[in-house]
CSV table of N, CA and C in Angstrom, one decimal:
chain,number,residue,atom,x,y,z
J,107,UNK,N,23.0,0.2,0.7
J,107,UNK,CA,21.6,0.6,1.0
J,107,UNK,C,21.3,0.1,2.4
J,108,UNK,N,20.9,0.8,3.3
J,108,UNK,CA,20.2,0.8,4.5
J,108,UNK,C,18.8,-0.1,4.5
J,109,UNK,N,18.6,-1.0,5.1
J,109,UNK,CA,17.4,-1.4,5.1
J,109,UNK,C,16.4,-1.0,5.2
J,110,UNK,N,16.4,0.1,6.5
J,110,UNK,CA,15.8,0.5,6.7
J,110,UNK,C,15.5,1.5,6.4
J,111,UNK,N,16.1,2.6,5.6
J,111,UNK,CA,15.8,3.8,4.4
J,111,UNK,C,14.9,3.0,3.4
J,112,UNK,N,14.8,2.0,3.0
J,112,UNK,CA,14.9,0.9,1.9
J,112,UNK,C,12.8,0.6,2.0
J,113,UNK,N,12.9,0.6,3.2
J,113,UNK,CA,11.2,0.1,3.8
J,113,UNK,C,10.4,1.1,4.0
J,114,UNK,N,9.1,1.0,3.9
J,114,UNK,CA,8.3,1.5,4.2
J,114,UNK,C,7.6,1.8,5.4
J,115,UNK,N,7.6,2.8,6.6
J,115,UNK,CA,7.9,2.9,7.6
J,115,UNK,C,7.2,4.0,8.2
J,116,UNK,N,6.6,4.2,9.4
J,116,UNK,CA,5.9,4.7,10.0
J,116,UNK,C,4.2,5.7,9.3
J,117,UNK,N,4.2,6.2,10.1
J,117,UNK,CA,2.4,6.7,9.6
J,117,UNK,C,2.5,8.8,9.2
J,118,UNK,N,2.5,8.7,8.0
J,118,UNK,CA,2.2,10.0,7.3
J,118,UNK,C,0.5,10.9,7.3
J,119,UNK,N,0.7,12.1,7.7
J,119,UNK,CA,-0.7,12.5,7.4
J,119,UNK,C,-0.5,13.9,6.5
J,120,UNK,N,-1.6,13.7,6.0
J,120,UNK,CA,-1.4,15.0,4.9
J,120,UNK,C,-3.3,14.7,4.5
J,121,UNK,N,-3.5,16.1,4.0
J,121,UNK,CA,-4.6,16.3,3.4
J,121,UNK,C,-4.9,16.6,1.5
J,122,UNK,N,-6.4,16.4,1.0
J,122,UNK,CA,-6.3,16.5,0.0
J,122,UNK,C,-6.2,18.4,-0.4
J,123,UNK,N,-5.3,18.7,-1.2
J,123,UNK,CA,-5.5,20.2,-1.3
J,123,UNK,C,-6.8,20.3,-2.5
J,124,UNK,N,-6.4,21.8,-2.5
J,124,UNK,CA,-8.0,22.5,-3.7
J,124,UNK,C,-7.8,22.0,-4.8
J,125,UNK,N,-6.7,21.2,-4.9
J,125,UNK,CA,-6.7,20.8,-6.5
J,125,UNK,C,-7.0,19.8,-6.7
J,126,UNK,N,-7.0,18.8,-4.8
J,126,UNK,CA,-7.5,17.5,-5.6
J,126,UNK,C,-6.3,16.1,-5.5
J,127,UNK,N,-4.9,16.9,-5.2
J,127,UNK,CA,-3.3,16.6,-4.9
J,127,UNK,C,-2.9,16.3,-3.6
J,128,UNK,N,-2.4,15.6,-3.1
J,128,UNK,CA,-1.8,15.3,-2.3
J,128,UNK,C,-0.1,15.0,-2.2
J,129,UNK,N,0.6,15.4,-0.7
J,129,UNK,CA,1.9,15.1,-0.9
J,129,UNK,C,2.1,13.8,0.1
J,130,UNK,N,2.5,13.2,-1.2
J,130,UNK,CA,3.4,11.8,-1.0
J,130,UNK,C,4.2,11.6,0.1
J,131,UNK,N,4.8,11.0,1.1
J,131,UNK,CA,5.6,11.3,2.3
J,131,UNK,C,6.8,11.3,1.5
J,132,UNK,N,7.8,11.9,2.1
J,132,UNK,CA,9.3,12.1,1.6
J,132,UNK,C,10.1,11.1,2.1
J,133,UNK,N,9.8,10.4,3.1
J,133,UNK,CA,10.5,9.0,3.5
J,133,UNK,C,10.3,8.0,2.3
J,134,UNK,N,8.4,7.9,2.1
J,134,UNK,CA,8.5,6.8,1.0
J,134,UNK,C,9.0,7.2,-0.1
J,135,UNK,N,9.2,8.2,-0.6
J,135,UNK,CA,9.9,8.8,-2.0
J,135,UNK,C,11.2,8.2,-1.7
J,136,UNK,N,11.8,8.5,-0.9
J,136,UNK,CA,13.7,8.2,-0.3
J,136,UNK,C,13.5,6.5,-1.1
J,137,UNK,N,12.5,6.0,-0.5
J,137,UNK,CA,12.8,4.6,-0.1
J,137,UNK,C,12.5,3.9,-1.4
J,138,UNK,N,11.4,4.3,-2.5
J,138,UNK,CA,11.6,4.4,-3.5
J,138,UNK,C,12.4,4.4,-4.3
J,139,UNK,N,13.6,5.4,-4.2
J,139,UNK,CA,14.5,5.7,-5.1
J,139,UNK,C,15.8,4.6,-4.7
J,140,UNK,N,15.9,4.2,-3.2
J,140,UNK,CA,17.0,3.9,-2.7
J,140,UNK,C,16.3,2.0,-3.3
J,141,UNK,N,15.2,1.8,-3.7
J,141,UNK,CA,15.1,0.6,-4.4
J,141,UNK,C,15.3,0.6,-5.6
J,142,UNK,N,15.0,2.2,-6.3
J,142,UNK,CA,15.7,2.1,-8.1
J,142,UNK,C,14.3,1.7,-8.5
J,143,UNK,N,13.0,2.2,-7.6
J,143,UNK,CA,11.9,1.0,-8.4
J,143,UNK,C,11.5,2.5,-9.4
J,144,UNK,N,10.9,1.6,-10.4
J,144,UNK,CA,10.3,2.4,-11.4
J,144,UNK,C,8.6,2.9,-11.2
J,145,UNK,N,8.3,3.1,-10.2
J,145,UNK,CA,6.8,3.7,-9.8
J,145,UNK,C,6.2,3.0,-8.8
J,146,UNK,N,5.4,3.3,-8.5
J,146,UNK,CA,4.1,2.8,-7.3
J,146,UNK,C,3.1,2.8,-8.0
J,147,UNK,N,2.4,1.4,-7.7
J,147,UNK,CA,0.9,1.3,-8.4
J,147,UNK,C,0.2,1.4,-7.2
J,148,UNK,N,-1.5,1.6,-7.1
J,148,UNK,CA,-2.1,1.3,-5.9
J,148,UNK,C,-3.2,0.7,-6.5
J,149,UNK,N,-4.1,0.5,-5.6
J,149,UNK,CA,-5.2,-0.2,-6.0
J,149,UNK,C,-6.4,-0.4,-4.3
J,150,UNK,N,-7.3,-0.7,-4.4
J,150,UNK,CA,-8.5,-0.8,-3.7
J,150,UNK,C,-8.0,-2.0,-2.6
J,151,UNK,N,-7.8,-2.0,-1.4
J,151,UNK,CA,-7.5,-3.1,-1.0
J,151,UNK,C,-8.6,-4.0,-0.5
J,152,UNK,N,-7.9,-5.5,-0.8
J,152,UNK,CA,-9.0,-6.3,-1.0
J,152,UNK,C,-9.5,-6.8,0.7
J,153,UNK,N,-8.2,-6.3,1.3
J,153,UNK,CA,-9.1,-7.1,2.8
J,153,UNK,C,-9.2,-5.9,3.7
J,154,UNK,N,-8.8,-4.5,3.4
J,154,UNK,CA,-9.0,-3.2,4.0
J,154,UNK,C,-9.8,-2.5,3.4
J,155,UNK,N,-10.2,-1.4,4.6
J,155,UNK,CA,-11.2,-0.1,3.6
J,155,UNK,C,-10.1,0.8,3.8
J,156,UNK,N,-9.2,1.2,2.9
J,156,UNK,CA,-8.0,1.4,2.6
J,156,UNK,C,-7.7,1.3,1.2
J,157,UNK,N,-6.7,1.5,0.8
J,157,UNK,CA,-6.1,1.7,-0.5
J,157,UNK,C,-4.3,1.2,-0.3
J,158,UNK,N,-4.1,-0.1,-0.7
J,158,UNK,CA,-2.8,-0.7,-1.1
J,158,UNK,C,-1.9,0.1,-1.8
J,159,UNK,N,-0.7,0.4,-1.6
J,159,UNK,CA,0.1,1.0,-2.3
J,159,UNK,C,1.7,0.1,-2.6
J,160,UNK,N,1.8,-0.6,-3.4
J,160,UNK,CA,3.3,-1.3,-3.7
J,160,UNK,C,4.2,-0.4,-5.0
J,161,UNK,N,5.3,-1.0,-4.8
J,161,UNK,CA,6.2,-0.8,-6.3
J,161,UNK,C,6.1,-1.9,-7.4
J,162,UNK,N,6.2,-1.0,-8.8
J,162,UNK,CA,6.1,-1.7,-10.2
J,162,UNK,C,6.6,-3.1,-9.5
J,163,UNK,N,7.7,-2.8,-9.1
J,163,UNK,CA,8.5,-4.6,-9.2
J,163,UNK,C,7.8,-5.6,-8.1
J,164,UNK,N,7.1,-4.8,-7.3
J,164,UNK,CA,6.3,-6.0,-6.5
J,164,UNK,C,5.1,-6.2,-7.2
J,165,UNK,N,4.4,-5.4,-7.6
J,165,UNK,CA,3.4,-5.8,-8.8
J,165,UNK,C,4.2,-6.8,-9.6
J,166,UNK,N,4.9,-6.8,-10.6
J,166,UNK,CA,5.3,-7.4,-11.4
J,166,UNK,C,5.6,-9.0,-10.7
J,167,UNK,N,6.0,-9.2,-8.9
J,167,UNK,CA,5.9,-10.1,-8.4
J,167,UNK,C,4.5,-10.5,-8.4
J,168,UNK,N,4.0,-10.0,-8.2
J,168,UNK,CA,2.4,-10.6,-7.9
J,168,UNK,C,2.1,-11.4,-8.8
J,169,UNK,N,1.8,-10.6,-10.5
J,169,UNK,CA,1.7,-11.3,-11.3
J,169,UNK,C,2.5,-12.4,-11.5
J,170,UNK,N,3.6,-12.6,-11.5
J,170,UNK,CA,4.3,-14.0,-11.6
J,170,UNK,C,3.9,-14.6,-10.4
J,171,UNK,N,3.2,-14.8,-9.2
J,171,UNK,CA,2.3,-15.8,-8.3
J,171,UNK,C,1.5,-16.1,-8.7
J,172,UNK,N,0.4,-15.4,-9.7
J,172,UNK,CA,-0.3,-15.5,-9.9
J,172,UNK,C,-0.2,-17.0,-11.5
J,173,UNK,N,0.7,-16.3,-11.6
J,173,UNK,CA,1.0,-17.3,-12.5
J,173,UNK,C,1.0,-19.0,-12.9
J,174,UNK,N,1.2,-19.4,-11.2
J,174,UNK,CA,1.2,-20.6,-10.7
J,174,UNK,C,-0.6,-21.1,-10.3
J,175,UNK,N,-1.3,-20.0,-10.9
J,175,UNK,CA,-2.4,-20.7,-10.4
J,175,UNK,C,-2.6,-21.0,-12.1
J,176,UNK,N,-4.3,-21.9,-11.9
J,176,UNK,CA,-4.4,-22.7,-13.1
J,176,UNK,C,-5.1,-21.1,-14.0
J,177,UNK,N,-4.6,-21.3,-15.7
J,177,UNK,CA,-5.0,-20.2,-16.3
J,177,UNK,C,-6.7,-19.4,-16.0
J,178,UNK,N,-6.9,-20.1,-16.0
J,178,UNK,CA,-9.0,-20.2,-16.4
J,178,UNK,C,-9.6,-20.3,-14.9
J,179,UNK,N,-8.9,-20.7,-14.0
J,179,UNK,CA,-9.5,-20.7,-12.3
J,179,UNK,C,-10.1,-19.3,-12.4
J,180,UNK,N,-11.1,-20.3,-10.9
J,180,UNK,CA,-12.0,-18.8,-10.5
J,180,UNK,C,-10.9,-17.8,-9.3
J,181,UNK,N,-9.9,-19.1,-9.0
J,181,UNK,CA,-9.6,-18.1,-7.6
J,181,UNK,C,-8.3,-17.4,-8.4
J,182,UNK,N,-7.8,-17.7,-9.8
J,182,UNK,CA,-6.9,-17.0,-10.4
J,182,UNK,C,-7.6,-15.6,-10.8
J,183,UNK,N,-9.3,-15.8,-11.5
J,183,UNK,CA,-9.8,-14.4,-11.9
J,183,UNK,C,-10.1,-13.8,-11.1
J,184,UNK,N,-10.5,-14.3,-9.3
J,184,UNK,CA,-10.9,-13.3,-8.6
J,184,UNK,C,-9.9,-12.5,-8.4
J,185,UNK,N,-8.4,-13.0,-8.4
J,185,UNK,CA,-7.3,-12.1,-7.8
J,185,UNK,C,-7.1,-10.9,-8.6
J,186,UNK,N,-6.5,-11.5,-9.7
J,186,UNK,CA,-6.5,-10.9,-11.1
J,186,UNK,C,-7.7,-9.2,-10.8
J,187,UNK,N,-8.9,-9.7,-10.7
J,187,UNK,CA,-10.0,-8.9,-11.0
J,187,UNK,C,-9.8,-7.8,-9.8
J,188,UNK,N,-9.8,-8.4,-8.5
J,188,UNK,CA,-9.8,-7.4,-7.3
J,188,UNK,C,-8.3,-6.5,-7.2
J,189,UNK,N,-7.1,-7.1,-7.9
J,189,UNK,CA,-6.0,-6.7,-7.5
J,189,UNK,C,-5.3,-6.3,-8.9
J,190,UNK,N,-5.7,-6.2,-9.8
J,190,UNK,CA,-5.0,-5.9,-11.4
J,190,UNK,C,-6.0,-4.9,-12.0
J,191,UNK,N,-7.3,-5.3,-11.9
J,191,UNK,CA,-8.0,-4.6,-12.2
J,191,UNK,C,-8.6,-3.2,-11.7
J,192,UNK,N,-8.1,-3.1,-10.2
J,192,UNK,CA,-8.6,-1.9,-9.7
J,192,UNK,C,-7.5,-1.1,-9.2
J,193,UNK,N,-6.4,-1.3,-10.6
J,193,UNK,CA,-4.9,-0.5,-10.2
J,193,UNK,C,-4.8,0.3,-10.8
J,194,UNK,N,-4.1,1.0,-10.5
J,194,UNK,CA,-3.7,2.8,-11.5
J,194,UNK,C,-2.3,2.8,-10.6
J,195,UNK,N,-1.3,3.7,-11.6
J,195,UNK,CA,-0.1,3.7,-11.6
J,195,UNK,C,-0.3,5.0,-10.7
J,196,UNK,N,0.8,5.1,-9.9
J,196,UNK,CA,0.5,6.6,-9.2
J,196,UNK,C,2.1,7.7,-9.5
J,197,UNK,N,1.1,8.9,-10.3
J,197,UNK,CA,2.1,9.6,-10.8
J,197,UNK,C,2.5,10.5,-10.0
J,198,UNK,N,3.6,10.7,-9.7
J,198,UNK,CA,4.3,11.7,-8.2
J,198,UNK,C,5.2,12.5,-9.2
J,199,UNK,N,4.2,14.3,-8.8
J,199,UNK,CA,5.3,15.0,-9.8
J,199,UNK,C,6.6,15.6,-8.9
J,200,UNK,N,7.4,16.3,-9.7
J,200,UNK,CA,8.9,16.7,-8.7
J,200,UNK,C,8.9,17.3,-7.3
J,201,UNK,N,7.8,17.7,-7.4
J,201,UNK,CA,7.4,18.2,-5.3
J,201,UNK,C,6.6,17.0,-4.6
J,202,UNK,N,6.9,15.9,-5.3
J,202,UNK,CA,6.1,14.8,-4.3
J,202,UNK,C,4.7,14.9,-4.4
J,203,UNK,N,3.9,15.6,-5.6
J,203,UNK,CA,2.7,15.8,-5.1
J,203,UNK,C,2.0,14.4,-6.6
J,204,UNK,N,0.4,14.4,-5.7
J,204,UNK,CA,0.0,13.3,-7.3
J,204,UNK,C,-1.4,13.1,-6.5
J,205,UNK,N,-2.0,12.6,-7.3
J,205,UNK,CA,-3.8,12.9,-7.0
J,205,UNK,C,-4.0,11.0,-7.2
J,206,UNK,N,-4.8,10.9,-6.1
J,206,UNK,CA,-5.4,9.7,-5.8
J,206,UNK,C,-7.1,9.1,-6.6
J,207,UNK,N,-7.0,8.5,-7.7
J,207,UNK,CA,-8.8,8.4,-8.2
J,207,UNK,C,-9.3,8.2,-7.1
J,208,UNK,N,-10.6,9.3,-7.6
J,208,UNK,CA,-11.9,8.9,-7.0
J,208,UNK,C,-12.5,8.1,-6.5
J,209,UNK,N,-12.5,7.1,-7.6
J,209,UNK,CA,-13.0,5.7,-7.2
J,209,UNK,C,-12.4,4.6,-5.9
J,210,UNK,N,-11.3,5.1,-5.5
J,210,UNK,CA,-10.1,4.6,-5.0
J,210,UNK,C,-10.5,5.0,-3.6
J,211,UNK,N,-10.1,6.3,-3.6
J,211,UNK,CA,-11.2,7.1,-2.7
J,211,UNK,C,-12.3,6.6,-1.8
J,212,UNK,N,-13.2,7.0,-2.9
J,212,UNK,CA,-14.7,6.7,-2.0
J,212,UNK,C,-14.2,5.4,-1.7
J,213,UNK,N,-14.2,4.5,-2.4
J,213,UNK,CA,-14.0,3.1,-1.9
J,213,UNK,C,-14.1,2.8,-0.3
J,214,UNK,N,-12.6,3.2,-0.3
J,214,UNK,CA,-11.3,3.7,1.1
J,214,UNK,C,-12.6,4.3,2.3
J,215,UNK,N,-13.3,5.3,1.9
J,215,UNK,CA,-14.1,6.3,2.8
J,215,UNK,C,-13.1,7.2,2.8
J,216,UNK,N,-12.5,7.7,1.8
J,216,UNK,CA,-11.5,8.7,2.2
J,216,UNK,C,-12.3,10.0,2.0
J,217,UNK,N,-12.0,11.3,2.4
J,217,UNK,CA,-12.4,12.2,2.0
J,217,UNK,C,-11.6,13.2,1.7
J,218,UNK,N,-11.0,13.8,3.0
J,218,UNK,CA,-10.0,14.8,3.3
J,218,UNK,C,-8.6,14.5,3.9
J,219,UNK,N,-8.8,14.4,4.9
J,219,UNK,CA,-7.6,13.8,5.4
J,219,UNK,C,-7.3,12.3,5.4
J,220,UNK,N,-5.6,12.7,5.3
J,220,UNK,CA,-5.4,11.3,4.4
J,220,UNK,C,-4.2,10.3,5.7
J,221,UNK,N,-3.8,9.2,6.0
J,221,UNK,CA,-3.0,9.2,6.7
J,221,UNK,C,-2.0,7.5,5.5
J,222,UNK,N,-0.7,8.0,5.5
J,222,UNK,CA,0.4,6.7,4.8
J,222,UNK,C,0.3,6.0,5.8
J,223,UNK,N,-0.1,4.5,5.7
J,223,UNK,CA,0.7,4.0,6.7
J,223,UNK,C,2.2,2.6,6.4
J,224,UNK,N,3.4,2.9,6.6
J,224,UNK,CA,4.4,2.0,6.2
J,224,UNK,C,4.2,0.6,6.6
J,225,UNK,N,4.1,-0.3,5.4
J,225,UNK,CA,3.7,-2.0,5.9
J,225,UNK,C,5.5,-2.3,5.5
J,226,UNK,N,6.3,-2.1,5.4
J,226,UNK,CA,7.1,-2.3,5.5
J,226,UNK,C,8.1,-2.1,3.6
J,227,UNK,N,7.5,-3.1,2.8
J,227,UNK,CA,7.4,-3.4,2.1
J,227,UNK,C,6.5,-2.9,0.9
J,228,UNK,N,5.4,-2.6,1.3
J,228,UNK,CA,3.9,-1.9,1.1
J,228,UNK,C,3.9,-1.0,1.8
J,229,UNK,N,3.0,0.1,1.1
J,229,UNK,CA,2.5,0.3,2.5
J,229,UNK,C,0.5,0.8,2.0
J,230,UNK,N,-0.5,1.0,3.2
J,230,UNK,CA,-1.6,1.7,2.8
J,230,UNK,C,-1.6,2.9,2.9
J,231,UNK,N,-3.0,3.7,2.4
J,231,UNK,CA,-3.4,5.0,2.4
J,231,UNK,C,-5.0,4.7,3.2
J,232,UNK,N,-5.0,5.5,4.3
J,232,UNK,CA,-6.1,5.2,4.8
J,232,UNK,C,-7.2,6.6,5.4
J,233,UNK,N,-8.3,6.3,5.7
J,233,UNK,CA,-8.8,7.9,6.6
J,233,UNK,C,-8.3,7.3,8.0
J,234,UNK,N,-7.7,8.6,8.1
J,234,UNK,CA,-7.1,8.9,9.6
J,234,UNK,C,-8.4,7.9,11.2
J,235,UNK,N,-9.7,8.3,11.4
J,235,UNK,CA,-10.1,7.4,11.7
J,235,UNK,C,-10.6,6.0,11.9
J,236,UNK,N,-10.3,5.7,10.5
J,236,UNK,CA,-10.6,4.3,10.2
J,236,UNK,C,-9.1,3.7,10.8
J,237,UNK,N,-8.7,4.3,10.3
J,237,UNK,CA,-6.6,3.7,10.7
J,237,UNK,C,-6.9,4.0,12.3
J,238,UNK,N,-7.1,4.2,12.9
J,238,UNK,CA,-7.3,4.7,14.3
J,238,UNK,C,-7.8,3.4,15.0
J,239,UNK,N,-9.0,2.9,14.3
J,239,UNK,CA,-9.6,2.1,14.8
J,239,UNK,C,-9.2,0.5,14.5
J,240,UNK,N,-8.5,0.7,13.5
J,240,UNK,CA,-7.6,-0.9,12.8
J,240,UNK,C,-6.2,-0.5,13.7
J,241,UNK,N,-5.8,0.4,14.1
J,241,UNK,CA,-4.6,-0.1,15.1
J,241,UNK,C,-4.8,-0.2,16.2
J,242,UNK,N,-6.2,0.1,16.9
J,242,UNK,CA,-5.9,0.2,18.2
J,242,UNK,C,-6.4,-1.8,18.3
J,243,UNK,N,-7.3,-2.1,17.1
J,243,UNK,CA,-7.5,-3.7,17.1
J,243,UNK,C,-6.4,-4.3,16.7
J,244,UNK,N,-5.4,-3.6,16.2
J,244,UNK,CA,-4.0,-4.5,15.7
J,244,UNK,C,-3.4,-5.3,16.7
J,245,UNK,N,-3.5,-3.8,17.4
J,245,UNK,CA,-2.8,-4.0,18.9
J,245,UNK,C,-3.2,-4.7,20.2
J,246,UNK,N,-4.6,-4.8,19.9
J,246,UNK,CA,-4.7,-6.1,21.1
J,246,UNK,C,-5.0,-7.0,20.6
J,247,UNK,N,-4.6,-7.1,19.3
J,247,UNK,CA,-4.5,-8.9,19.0
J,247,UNK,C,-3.4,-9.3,19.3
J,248,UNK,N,-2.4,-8.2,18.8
J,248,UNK,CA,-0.6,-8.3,19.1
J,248,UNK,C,-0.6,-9.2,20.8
J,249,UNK,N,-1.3,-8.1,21.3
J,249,UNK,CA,-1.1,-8.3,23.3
J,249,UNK,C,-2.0,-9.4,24.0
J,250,UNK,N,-2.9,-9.7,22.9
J,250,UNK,CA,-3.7,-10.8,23.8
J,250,UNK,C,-3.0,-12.5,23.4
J,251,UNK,N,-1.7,-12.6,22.1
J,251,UNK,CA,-1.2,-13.3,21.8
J,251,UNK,C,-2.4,-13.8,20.7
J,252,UNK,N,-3.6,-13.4,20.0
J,252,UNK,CA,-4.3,-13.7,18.8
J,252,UNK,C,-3.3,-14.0,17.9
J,253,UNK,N,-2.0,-13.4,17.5
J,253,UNK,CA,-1.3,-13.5,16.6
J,253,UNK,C,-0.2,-14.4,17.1
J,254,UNK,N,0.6,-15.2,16.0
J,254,UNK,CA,2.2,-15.7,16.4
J,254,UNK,C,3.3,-14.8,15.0
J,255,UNK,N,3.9,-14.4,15.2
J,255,UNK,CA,4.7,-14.1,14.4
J,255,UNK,C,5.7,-15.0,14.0
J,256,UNK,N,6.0,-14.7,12.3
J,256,UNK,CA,6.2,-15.7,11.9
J,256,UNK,C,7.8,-15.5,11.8
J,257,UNK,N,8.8,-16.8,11.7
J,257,UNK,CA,9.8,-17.1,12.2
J,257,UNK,C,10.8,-16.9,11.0
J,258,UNK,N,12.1,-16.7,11.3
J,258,UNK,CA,13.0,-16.2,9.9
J,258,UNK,C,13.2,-17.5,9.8
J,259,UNK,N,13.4,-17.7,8.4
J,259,UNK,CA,14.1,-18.7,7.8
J,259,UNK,C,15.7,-19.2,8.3
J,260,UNK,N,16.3,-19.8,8.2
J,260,UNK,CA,17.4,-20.5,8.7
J,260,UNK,C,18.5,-19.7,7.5
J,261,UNK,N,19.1,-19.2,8.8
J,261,UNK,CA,20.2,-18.3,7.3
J,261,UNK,C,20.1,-16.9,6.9
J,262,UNK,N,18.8,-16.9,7.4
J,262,UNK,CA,18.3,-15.4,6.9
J,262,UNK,C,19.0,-14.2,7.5
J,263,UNK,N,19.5,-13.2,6.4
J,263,UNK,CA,19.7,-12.0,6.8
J,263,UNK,C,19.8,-11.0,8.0
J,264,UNK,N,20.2,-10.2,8.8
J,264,UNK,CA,19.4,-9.5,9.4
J,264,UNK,C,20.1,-8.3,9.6
């Protein structure tokens, strides 16, 4: 497996058709299958006006992090509640197509046009606009040094 078939990767745009359907990018589908994962859930993102999109097995990671917090905590229910609770499994039929809830939607500010964007590992679904205006601030935090990127581990892969 290619790493990089493997990831989630560049910016997709597609619109909603008359039915309400959208098509899935055919990279992320590749990348999908080239993990063996068993589906994509999405959900409301909690720190974008956007919509999160992972695979069953990174959900299934989540929950086991989550696990390490104390049962009954509040900062265990807020996760739980913002990130478990406002998920739906996302069904992609054989042409890549699959409809996004409503609720998910408005949320987002989505309407019509839709844009994937690859986080690598994740990726979002965002309105074309909105994503316009979170990259072009991405990008001068990148260039003004606001950010440090974080360092591989000793041994790590590459």
């Amino acid at each position: 497996m290619s790493l990089n078939t493997a990831l989630f990767l560049s910016t997709h745009f597609t619109r909603i058709d008359g039915k309400g359907r959208i098509s899935f990018p055919a990279p992320f589908r590749s990348a999908l299958a080239l993990r063996n994962s068993q589906g994509v859930v999405i959900f409301s993102s909690p720190s974008d006006s956007a919509i999160d999109g992972v695979t069953v097995e990174r959900m299934q990671q989540m929950a086991i992090a989550l696990e390490s917090l104390t049962l009954f905590s509040q900062e265990r229910a807020f996760y739980e509640t913002a990130i478990f609770g406002a998920a739906h499994d996302l069904q992609i039929d054989r042409e890549g197509r699959c409809s996004l809830p409503k609720a998910l939607l408005d949320k987002a500010g989505i309407e019509s046009d839709i844009a994937f964007v690859g986080r690598g590992s994740t990726f979002q679904i965002w309105d074309p606009a909105k994503l316009e205006r979170r990259t072009a601030e991405s990008i001068e935090a990148v260039k003004t040094g606001q950010l440090a990127f974080p360092t591989l581990p000793a041994g790590a892969l590459l």
